[in-house]
mmCIF file of C-alpha atoms in Angstrom:
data_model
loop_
_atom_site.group_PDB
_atom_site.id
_atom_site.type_symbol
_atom_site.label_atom_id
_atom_site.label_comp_id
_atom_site.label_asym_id
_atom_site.label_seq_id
_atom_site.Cartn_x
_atom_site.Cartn_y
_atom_site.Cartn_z
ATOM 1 C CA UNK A 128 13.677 8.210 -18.891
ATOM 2 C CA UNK A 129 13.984 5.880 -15.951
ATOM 3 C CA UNK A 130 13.062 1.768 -16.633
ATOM 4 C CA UNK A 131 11.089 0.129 -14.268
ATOM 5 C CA UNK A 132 13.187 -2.838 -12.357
ATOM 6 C CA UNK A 133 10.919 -5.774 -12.442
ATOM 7 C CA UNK A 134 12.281 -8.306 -9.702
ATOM 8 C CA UNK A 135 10.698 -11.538 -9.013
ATOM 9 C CA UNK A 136 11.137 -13.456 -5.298
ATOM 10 C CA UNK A 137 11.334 -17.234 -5.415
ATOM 11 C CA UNK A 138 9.206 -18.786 -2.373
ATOM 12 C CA UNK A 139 7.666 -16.096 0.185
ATOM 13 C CA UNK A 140 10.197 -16.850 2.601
ATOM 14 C CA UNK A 141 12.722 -15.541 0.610
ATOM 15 C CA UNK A 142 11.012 -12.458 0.187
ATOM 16 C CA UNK A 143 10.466 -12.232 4.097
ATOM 17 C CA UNK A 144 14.142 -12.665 4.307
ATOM 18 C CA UNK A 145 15.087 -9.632 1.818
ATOM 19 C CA UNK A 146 12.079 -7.488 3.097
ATOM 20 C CA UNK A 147 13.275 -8.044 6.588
ATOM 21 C CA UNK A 148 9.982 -9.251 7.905
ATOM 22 C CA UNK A 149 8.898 -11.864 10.094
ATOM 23 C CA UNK A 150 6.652 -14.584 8.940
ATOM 24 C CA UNK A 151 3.294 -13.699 8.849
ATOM 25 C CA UNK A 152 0.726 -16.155 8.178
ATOM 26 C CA UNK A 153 -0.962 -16.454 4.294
ATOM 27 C CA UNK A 154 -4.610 -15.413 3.722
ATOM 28 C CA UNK A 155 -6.449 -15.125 0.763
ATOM 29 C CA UNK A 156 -8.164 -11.632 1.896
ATOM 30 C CA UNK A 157 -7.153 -9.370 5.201
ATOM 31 C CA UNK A 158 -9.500 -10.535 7.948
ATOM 32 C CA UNK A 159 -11.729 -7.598 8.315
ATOM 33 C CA UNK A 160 -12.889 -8.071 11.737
ATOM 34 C CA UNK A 161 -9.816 -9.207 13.235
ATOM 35 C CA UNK A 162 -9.119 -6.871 16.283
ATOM 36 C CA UNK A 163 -5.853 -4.531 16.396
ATOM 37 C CA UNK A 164 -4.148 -6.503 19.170
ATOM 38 C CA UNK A 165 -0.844 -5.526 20.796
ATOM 39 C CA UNK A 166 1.362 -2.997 18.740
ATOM 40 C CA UNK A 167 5.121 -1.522 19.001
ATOM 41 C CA UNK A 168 3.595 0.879 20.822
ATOM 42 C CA UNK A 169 3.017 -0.722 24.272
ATOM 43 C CA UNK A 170 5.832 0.448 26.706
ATOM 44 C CA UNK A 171 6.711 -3.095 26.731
ATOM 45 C CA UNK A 172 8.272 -2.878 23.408
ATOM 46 C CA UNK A 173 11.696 -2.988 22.364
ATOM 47 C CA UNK A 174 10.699 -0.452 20.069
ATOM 48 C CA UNK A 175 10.428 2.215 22.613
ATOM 49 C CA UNK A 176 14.472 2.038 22.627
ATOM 50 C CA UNK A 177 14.579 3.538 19.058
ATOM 51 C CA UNK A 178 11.004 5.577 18.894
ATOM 52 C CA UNK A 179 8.978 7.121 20.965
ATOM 53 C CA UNK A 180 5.059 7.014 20.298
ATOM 54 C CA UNK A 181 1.596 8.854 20.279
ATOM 55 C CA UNK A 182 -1.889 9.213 19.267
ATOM 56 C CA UNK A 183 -4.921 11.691 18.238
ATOM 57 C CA UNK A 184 -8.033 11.391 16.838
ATOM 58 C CA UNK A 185 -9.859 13.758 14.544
ATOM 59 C CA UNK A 186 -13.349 14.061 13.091
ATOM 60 C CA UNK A 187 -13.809 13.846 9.094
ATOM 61 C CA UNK A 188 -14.916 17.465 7.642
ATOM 62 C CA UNK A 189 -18.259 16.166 7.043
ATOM 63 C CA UNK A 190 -18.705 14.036 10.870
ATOM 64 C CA UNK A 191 -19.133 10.509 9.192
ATOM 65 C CA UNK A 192 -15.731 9.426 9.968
ATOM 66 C CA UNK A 193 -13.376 9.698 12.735
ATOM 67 C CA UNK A 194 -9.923 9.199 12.651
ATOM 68 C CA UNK A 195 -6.872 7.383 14.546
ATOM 69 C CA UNK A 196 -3.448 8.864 14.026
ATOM 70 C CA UNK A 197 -0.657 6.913 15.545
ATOM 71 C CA UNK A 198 2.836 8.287 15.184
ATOM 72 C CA UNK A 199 6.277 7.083 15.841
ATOM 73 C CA UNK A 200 9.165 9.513 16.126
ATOM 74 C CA UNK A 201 12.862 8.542 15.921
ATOM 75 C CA UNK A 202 14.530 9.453 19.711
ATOM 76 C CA UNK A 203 17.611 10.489 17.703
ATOM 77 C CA UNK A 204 18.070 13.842 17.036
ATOM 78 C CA UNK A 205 16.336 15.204 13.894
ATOM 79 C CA UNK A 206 18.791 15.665 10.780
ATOM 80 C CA UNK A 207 19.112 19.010 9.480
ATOM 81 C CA UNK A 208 16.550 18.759 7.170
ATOM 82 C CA UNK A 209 14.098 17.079 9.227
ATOM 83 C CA UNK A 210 13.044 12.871 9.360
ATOM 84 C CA UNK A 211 11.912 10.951 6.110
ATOM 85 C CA UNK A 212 8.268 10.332 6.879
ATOM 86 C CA UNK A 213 6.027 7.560 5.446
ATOM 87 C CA UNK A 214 2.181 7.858 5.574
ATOM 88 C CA UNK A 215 0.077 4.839 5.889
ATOM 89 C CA UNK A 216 -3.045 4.091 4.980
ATOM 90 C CA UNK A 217 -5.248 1.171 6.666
ATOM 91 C CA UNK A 218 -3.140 2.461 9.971
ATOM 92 C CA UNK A 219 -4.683 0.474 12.423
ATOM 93 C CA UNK A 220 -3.689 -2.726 10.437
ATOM 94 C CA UNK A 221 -0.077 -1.138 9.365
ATOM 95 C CA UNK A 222 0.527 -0.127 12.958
ATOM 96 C CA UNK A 223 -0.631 -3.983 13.732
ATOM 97 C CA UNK A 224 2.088 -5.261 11.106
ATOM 98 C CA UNK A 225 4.772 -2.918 12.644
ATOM 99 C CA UNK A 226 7.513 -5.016 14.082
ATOM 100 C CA UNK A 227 9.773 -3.732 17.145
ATOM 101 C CA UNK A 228 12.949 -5.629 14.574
ATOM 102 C CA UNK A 229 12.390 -3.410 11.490
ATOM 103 C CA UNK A 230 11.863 -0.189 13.982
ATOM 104 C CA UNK A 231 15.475 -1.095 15.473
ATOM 105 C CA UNK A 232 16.753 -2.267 12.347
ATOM 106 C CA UNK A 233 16.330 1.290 10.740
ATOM 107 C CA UNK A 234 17.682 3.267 14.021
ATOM 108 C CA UNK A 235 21.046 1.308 13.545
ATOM 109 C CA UNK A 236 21.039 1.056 9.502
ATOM 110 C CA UNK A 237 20.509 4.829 8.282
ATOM 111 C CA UNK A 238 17.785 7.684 9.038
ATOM 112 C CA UNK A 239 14.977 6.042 10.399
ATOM 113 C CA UNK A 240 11.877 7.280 9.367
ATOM 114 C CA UNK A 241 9.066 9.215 10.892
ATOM 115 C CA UNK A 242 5.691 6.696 10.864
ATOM 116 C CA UNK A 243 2.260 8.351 10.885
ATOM 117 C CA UNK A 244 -0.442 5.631 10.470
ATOM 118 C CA UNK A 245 -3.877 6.593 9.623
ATOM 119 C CA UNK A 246 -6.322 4.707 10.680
ATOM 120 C CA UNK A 247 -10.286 5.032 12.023
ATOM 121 C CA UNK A 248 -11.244 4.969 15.598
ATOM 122 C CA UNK A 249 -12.252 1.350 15.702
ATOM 123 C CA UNK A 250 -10.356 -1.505 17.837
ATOM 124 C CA UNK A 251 -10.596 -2.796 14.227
ATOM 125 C CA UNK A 252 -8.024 -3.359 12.268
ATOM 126 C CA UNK A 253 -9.943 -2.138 8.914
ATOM 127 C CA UNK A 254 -13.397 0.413 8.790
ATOM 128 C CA UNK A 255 -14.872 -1.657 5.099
ATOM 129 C CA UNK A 256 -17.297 1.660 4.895
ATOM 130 C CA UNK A 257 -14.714 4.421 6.045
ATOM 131 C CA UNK A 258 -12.224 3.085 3.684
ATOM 132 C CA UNK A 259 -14.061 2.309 0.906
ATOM 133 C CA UNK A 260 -15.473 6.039 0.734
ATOM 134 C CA UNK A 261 -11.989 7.553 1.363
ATOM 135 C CA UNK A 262 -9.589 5.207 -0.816
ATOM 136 C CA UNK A 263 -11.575 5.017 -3.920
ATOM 137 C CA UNK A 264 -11.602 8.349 -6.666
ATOM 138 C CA UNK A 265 -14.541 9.610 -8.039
ATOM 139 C CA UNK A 266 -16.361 8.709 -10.662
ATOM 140 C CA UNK A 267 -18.392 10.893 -13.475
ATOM 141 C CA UNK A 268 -21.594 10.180 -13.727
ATOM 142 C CA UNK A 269 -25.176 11.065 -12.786
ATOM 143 C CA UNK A 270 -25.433 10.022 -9.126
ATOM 144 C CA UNK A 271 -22.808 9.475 -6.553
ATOM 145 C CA UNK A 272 -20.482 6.962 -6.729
ATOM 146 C CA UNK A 273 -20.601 3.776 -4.802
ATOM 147 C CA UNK A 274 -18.087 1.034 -4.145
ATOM 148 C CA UNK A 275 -18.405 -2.076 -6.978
ATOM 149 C CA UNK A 276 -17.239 -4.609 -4.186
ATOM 150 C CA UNK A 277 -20.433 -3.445 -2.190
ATOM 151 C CA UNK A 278 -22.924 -1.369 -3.912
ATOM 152 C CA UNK A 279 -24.524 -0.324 -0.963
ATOM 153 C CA UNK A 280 -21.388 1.307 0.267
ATOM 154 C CA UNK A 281 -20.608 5.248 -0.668
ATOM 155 C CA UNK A 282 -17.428 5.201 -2.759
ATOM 156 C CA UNK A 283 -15.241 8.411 -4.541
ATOM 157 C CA UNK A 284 -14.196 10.767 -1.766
ATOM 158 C CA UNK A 285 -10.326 9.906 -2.597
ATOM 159 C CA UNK A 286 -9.968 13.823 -3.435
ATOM 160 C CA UNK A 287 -11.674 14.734 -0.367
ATOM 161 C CA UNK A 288 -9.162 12.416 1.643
ATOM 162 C CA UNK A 289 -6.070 13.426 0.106
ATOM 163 C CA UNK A 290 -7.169 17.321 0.760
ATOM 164 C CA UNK A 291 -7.671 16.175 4.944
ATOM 165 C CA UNK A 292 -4.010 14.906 4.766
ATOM 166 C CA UNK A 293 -2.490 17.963 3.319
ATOM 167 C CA UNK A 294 -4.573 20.735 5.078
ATOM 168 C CA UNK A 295 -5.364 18.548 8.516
ATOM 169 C CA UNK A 296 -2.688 15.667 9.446
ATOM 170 C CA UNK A 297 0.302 16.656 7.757
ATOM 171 C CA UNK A 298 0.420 20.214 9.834
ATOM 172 C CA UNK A 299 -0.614 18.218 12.895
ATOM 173 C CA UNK A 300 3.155 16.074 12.190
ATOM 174 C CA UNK A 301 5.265 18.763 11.613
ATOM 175 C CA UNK A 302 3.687 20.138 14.864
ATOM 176 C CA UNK A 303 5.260 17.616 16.710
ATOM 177 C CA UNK A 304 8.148 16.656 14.223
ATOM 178 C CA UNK A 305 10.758 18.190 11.691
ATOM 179 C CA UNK A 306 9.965 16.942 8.401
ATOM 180 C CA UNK A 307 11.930 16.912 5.346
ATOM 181 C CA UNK A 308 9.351 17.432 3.053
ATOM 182 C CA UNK A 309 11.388 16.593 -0.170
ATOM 183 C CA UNK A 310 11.170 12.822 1.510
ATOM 184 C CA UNK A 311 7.341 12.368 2.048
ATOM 185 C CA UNK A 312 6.306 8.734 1.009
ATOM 186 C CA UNK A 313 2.840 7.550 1.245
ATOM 187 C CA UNK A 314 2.130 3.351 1.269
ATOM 188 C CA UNK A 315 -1.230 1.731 0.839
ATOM 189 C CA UNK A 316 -2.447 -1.850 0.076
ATOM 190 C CA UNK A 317 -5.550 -3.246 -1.874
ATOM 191 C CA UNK A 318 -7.938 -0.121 -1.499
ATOM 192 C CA UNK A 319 -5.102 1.774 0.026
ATOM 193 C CA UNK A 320 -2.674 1.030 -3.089
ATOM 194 C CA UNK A 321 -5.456 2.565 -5.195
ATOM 195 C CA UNK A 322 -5.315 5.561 -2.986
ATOM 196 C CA UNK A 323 -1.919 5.937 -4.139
ATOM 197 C CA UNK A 324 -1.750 5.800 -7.560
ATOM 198 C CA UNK A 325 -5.048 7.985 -7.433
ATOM 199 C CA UNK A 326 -2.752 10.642 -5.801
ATOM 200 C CA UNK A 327 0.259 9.678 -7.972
ATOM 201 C CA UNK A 328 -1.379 10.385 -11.110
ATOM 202 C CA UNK A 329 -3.777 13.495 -10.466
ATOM 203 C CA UNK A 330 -1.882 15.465 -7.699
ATOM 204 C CA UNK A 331 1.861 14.095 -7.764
ATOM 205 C CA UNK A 332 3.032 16.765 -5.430
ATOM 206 C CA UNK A 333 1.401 15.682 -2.591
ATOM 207 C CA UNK A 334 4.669 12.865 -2.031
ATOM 208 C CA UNK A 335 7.677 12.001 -3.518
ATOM 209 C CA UNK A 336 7.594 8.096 -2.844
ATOM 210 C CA UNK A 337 4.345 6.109 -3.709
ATOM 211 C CA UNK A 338 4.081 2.915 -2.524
ATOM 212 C CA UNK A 339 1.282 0.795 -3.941
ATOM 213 C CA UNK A 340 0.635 -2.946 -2.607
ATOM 214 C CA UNK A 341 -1.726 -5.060 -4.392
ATOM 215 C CA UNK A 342 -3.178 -1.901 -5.598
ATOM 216 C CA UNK A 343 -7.065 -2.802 -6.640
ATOM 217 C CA UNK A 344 -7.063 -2.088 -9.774
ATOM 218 C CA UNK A 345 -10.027 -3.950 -10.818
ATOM 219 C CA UNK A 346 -12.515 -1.066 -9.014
ATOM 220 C CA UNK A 347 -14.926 0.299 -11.181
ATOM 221 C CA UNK A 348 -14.049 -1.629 -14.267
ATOM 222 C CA UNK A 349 -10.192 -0.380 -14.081
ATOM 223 C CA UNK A 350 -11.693 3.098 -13.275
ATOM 224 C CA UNK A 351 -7.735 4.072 -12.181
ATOM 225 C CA UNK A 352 -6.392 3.278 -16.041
ATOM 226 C CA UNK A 353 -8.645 5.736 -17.370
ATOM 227 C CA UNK A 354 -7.449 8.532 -14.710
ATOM 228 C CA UNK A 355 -3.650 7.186 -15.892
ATOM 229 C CA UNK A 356 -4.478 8.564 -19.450
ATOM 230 C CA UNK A 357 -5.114 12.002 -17.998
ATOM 231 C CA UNK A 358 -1.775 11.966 -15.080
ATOM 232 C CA UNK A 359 -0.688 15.171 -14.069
ATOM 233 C CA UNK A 360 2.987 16.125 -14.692
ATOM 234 C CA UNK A 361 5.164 14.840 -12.361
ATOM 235 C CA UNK A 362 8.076 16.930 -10.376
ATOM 236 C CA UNK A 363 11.790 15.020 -11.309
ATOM 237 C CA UNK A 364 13.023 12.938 -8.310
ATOM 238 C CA UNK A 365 9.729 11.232 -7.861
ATOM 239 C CA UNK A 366 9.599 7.243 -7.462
ATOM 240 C CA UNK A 367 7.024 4.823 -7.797
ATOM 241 C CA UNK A 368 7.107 0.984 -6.067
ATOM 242 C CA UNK A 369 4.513 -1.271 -6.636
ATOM 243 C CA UNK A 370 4.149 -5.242 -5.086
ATOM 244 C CA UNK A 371 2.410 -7.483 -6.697
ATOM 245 C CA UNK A 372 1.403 -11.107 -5.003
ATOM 246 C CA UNK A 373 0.700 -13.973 -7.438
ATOM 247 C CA UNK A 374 -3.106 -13.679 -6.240
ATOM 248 C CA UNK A 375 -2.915 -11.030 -9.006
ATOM 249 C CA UNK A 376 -2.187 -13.316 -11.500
ATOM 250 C CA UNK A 377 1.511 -11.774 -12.750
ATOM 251 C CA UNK A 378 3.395 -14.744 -11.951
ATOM 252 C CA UNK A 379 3.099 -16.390 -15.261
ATOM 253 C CA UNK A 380 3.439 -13.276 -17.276
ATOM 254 C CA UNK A 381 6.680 -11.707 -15.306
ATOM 255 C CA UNK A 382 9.654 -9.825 -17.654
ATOM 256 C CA UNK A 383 12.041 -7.214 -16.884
ATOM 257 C CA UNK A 384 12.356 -3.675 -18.640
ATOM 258 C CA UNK A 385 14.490 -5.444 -21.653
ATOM 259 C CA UNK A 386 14.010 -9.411 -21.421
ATOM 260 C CA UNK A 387 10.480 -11.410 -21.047
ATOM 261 C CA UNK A 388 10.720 -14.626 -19.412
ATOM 262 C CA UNK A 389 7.945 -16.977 -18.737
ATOM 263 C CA UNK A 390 7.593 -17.975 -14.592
ATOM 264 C CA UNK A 391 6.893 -21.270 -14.773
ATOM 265 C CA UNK A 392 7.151 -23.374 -11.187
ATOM 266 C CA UNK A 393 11.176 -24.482 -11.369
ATOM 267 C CA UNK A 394 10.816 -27.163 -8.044
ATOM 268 C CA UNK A 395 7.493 -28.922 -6.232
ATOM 269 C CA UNK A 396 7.548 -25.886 -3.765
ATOM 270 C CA UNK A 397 7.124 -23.640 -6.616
ATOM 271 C CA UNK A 398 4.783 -25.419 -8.057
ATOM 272 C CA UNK A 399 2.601 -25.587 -4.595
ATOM 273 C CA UNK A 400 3.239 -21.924 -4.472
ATOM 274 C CA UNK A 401 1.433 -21.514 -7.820
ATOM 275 C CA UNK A 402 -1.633 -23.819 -6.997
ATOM 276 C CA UNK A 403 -2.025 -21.391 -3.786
ATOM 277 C CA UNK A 404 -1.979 -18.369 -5.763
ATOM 278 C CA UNK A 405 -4.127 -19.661 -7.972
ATOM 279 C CA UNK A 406 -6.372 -20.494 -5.268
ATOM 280 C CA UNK A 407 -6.332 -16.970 -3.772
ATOM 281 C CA UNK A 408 -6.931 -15.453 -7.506
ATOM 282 C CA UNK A 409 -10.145 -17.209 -7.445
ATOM 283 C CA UNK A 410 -12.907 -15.160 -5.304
ATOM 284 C CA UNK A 411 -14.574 -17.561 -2.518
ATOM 285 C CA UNK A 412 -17.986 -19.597 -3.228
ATOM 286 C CA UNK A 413 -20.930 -17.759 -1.979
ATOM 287 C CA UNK A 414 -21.727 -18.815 1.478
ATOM 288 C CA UNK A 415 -25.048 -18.586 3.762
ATOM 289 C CA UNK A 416 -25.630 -15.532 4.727
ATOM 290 C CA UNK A 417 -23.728 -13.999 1.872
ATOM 291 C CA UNK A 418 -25.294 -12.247 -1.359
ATOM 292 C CA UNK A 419 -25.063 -14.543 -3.735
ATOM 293 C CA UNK A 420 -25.396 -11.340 -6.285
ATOM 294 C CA UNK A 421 -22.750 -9.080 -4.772
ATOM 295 C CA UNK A 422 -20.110 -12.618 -4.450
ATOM 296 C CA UNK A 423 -20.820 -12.533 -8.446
ATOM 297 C CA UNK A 424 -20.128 -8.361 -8.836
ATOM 298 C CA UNK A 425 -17.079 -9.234 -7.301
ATOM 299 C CA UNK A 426 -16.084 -11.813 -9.646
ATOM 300 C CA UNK A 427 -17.192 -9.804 -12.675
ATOM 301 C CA UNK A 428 -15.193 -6.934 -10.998
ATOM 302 C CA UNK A 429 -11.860 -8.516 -10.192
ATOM 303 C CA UNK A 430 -11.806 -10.306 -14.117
ATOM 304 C CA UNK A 431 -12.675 -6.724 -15.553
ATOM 305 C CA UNK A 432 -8.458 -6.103 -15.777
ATOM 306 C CA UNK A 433 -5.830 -8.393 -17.471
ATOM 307 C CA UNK A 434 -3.776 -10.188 -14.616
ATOM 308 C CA UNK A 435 -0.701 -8.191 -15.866
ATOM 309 C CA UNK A 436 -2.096 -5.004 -15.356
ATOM 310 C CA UNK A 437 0.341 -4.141 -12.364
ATOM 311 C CA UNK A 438 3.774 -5.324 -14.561
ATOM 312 C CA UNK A 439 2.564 -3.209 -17.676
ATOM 313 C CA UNK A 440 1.055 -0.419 -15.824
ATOM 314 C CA UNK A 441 4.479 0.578 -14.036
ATOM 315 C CA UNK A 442 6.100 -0.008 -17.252
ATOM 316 C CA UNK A 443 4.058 2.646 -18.886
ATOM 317 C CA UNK A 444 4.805 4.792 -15.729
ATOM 318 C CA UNK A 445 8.861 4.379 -16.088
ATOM 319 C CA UNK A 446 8.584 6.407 -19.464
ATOM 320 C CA UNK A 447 7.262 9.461 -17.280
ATOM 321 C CA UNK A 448 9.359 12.570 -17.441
ATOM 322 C CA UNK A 449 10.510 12.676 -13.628
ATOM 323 C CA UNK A 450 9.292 9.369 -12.418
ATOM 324 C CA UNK A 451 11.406 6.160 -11.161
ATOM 325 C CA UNK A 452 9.081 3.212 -11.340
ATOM 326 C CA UNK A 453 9.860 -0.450 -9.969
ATOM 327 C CA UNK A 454 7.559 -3.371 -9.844
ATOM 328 C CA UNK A 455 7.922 -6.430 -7.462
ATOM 329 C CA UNK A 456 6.470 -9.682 -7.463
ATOM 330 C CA UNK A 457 5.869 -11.679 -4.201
ATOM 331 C CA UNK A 458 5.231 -15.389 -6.078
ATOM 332 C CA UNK A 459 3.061 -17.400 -3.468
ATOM 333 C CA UNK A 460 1.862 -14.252 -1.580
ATOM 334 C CA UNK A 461 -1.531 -14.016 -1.672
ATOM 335 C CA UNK A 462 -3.384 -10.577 -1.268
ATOM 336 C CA UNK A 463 -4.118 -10.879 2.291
ATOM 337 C CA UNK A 464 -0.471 -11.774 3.324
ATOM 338 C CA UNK A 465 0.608 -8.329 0.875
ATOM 339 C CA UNK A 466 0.075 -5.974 3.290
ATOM 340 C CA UNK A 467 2.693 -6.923 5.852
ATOM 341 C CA UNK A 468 4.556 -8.455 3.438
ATOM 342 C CA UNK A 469 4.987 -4.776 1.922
ATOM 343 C CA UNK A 470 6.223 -2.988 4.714
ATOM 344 C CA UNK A 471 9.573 -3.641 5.388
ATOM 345 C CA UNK A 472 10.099 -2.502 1.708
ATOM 346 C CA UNK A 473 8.114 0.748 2.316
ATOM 347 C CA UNK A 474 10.215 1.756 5.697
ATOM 348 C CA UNK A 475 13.451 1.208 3.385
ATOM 349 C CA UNK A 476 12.099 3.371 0.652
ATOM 350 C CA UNK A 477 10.994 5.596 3.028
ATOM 351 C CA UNK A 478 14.478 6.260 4.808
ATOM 352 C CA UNK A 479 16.256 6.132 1.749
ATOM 353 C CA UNK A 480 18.749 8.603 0.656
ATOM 354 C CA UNK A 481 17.277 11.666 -1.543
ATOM 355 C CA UNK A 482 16.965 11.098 -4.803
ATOM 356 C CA UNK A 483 16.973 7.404 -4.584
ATOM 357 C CA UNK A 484 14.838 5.565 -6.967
ATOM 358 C CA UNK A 485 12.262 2.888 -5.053
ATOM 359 C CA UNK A 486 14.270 0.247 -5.804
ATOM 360 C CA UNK A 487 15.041 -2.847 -3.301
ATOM 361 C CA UNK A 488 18.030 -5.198 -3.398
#
């Protein structure tokens, strides 16, 4: 049975510097209604050296959503086997955090990977009511389930999601791409990293790599740690990364597989670091305009879990026949600055070597 790696980063700059990232700036939440901007994708991109780049759009099965695919293809020659690929959710925002660096970085490090964003045809960054219907799993019960950050927002149609990947956008890739389909990873953050451990633990085939940042585990009471008691078996050769900012509260409960240490603030930095996070763990005062009753569902919702749930759930995931499972902490990051914080560590466990574990150094 593989152990999870627990590894802790210092200051957030240090973890931009072993991710490979540019600084991006810290926010408590993602800015929902922040626009897309420019993206590696313009022509005027020193990506365009290492990948070339397109777009469709698609219709949901059911009309209520449309979609945004945005790929980028390696201009080298496909290996044998076909390209690594890594699926991301929230694509308009991942295709936003994108840099042309990490894009050249992989082309000269290894097999760069194949990209495929999916996002929602929106200059948006984020679709709140797209996402929250097609990131969140269903719940049993009498009625249909709605999201607990906004109750007046249709939730549970993870199943039906996963389903339009496999039979709708993966086909649409290898249409334009060869795929090595024993290297499929799939990367989400907040509702997104629910997303994937919702496909990790109920239909594991669907990837090989799950990549999980700031996963929300607090929906629905910790709705996802009931589904863990019932996980599907998992193939061998099957890896599991989740990231962790101290907004989740795991920076004063941190250990390894073997040795528990307390992370206590070593410096003043650290110790500023922890204030922030501690800051961003708390959910923002109700303001005008805002329900003052939905601010407190949120509250209620986010203390339903323990603030190690992350560390101990991949620890309980590392004793799974066939699975590799590593959890990161980003101390200082807060949940907002997660998602580009996360991937330069999912585009090098996505053009990894097969069989590697999701491990970073």
């Amino acid at each position: 049975m593989a152990l999870p790696v627990s590894i802790k980063t210092g200051l957030v700059a240090a973890a931009l510097a072993v991710a490979g990232l540019a600084a991006a700036p810290s926010m408590a939440q993602p800015n929902l209604a922040q626009a897309v901007g420019p993206t590696v994708a313009e022509p005027s991109s020193p990506a365009s050296a290492a990948y070339r780049f397109e777009q469709w759009e698609l219709d949901a099965a059911d009309g209520a959503r449309r979609y945004r695919v945005q790929l980028a293809v390696p201009r080298r020659a496909a290996p044998a086997g076909g390209f690594p690929v890594l699926y991301m959710l929230d694509g308009n925002a991942a295709f936003a955090a994108l840099t042309a660096d990490q894009l050249l970085a992989l082309e000269r490090e290894g097999t760069p990977p194949v990209v495929v964003a999916i996002g929602y045809a929106t200059n948006l960054r984020f679709d709140t009511t797209a996402r929250a219907y097609d990131y969140t799993p269903p719940v049993p019960g009498p009625g249909p389930t709605m999201d607990s950050g906004a109750h007046d927002r249709p939730a549970g149609g993870a199943d039906i999601f996963l389903a339009f990947i496999e039979q709708q956008i993966k086909p649409a890739v290898r249409e334009r791409v060869a795929i090595d389909p024993t290297r499929q990873s799939l990367w989400g953050h907040s509702y997104g990293g629910l997303f994937v451990l919702h496909a990790l633990l109920r239909q594991p085939a669907s990837f090989q790599r799950y990549i999980a940042a700031d996963p929300s585990f607090w929906w629905q009471n910790g709705f996802i740690l009931q589904e863990e008691r019932q996980a599907a078996a998992i193939a061998p050769g099957s890896c599991l990364l989740v990231m962790s900012g101290a907004s989740a509260g795991n920076a004063s409960n941190s250990n390894n597989a073997n040795n528990a240490n307390n992370a206590k603030p070593a410096n003043a930095a650290n110790a500023a670091n922890a204030a922030s996070a501690a800051a961003d763990q708390a959910p923002p005062p109700a303001r005008a305009g805002i329900d003052s009753a939905a601010v407190q569902r949120m509250r209620e919702a986010r203390r339903s879990v323990p603030p190690e749930t992350a560390r101990l759930f991949v620890a309980r995931q590392a004793q799974r026949d066939g699975l590799r499972a590593t959890w990161r902490e980003f101390e200082g990051a807060s949940h907002g600055a997660m998602l580009g914080l996360s991937v330069g560590p999912a585009l090098q466990v996505a053009s990894s070597a097969p069989g590697a574990s999701c491990t970073l150094p």
